[in-house]
mmCIF file of C-alpha atoms in Angstrom:
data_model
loop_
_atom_site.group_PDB
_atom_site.id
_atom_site.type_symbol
_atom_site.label_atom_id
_atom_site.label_comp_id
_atom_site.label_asym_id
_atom_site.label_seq_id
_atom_site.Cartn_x
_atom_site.Cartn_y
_atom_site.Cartn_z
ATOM 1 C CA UNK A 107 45.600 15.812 -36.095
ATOM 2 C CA UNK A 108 44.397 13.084 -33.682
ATOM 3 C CA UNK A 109 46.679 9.827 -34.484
ATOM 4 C CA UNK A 110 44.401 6.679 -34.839
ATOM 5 C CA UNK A 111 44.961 4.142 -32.135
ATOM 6 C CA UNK A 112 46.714 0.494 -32.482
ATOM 7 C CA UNK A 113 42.488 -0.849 -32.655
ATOM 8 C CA UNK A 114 41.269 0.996 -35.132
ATOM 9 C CA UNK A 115 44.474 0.365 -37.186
ATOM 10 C CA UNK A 116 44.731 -2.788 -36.744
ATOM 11 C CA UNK A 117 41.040 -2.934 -37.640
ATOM 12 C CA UNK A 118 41.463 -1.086 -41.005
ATOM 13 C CA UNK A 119 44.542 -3.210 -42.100
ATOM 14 C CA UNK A 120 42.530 -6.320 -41.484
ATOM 15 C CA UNK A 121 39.691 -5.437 -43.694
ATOM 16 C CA UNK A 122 42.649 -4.533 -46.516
ATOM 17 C CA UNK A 123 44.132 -7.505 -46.508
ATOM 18 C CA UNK A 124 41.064 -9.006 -46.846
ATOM 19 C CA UNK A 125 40.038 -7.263 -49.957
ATOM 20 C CA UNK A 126 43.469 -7.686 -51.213
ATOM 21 C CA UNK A 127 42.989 -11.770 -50.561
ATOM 22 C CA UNK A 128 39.855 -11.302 -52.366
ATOM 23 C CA UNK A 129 41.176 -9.469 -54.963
ATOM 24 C CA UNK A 130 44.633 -11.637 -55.760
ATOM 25 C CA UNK A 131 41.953 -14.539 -56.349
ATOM 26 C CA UNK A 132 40.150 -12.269 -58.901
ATOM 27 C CA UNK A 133 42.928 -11.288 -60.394
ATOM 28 C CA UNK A 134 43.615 -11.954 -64.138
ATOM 29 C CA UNK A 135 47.154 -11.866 -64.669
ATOM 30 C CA UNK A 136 50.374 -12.899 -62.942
ATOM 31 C CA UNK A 137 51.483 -9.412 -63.120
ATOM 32 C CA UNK A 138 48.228 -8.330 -60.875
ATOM 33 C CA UNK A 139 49.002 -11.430 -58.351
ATOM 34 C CA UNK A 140 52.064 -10.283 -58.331
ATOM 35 C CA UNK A 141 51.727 -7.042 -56.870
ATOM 36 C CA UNK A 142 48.494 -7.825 -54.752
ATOM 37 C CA UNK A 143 50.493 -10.815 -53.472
ATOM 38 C CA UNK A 144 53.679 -8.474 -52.379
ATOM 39 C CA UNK A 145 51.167 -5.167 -50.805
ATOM 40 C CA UNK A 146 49.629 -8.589 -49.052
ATOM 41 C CA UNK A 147 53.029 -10.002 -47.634
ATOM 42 C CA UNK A 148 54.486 -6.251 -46.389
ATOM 43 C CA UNK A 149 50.280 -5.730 -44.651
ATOM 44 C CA UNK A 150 51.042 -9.385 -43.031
ATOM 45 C CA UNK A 151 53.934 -8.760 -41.629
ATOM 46 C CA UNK A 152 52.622 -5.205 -39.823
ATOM 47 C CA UNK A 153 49.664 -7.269 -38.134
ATOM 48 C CA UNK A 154 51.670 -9.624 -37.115
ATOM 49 C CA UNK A 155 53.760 -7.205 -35.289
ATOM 50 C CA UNK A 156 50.695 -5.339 -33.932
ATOM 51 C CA UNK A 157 49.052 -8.928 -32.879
ATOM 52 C CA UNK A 158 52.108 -9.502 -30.175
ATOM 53 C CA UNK A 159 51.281 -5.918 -28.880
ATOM 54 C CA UNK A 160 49.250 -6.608 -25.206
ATOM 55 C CA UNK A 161 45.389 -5.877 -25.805
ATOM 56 C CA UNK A 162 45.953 -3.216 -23.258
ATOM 57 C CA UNK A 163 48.505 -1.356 -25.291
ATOM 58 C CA UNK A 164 45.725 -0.965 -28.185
ATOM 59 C CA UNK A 165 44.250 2.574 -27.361
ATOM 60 C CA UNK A 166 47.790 4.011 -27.828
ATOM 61 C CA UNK A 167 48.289 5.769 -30.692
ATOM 62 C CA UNK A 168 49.561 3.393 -33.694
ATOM 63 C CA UNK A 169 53.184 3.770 -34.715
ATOM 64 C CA UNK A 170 54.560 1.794 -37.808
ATOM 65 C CA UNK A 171 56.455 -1.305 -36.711
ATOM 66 C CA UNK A 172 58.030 -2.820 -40.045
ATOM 67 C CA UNK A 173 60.544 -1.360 -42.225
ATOM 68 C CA UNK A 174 58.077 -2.848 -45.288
ATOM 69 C CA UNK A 175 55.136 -0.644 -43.904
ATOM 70 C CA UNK A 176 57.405 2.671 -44.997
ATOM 71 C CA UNK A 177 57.344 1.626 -48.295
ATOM 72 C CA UNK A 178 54.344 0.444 -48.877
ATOM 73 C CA UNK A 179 52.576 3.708 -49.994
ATOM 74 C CA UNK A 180 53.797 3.834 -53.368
ATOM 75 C CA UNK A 181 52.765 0.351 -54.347
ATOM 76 C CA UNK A 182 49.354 1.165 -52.479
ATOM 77 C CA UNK A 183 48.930 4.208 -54.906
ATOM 78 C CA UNK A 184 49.510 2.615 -57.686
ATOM 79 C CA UNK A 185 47.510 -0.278 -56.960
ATOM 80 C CA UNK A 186 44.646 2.430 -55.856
ATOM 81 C CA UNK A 187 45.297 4.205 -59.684
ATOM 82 C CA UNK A 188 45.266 0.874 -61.429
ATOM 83 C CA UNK A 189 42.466 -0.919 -59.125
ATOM 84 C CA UNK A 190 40.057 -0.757 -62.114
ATOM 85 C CA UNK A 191 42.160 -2.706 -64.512
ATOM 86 C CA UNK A 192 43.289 -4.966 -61.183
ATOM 87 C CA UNK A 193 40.487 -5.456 -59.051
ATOM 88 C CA UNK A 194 37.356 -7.511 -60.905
ATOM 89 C CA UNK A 195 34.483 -7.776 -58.731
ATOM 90 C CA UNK A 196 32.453 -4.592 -58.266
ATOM 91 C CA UNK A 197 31.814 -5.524 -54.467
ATOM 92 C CA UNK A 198 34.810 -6.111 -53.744
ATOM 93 C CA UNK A 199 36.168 -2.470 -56.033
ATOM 94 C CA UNK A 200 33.817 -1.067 -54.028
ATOM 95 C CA UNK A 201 34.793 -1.508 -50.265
ATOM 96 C CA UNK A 202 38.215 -1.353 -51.796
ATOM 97 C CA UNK A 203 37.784 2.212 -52.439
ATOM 98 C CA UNK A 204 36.525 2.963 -48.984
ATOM 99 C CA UNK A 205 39.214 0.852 -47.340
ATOM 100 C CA UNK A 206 42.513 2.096 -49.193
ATOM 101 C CA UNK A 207 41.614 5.704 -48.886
ATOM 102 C CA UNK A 208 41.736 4.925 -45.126
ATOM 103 C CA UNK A 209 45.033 2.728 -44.727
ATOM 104 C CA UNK A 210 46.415 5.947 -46.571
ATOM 105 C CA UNK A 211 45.562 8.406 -44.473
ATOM 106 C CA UNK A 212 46.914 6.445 -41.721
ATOM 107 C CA UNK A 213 50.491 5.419 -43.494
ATOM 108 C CA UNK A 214 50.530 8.769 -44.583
ATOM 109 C CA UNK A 215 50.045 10.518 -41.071
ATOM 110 C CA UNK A 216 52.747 7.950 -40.079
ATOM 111 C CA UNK A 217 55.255 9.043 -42.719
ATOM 112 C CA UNK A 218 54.801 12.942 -42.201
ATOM 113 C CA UNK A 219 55.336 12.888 -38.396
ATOM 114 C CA UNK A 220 58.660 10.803 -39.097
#
């Protein structure tokens, strides 16, 4: 399989957190905040890491930086099962779909070649 590179990564983690920012504020309960608000923290952490990387070093292929990343597909999951009890808007449900279904392909490459 053809790893994805530190860009398109860093790219597609962007564009979560982003929905997930979108979607804590939409959120109905403390419960949902609270789980949005700790996928959020462990996705912050990761692009921070991959922002001190050199622009030249961002058509390498991406390798997980943060211990948090490693765990963070279980919580993803779940949020991904329970996104239409969590997530309000229908926009935002919507590119949610698309987006998740990407970050775990990539965490999930990541975690088999381990």
């Amino acid at each position: 399989m053809n790893q994805t590179s530190v860009a398109d990564t860093l790219r597609e983690y962007l564009s979560l957190l982003e929905l997930l920012d979108d979607a804590y504020w939409e959120a109905g309960s403390i419960q949902h905040k609270d789980m949005l608000y700790d996928i959020i923290s462990i996705f912050h952490q990761e692009v921070a890491e991959l922002n001190k990387l050199s622009i030249m070093d961002h058509h390498y292929p991406y390798e997980v930086i943060t211990e948090g990343i490693r765990r963070v597909v279980p919580k993803l999951e779940r949020l991904d099962d329970e996104r239409e009890e969590v997530i309000q808007r229908t926009q935002t449900l919507t590119d949610f779909r698309d987006v998740v279904s990407s970050v775990l392909g990539i965490l999930e490459a990541q975690l088999t070649d381990l």
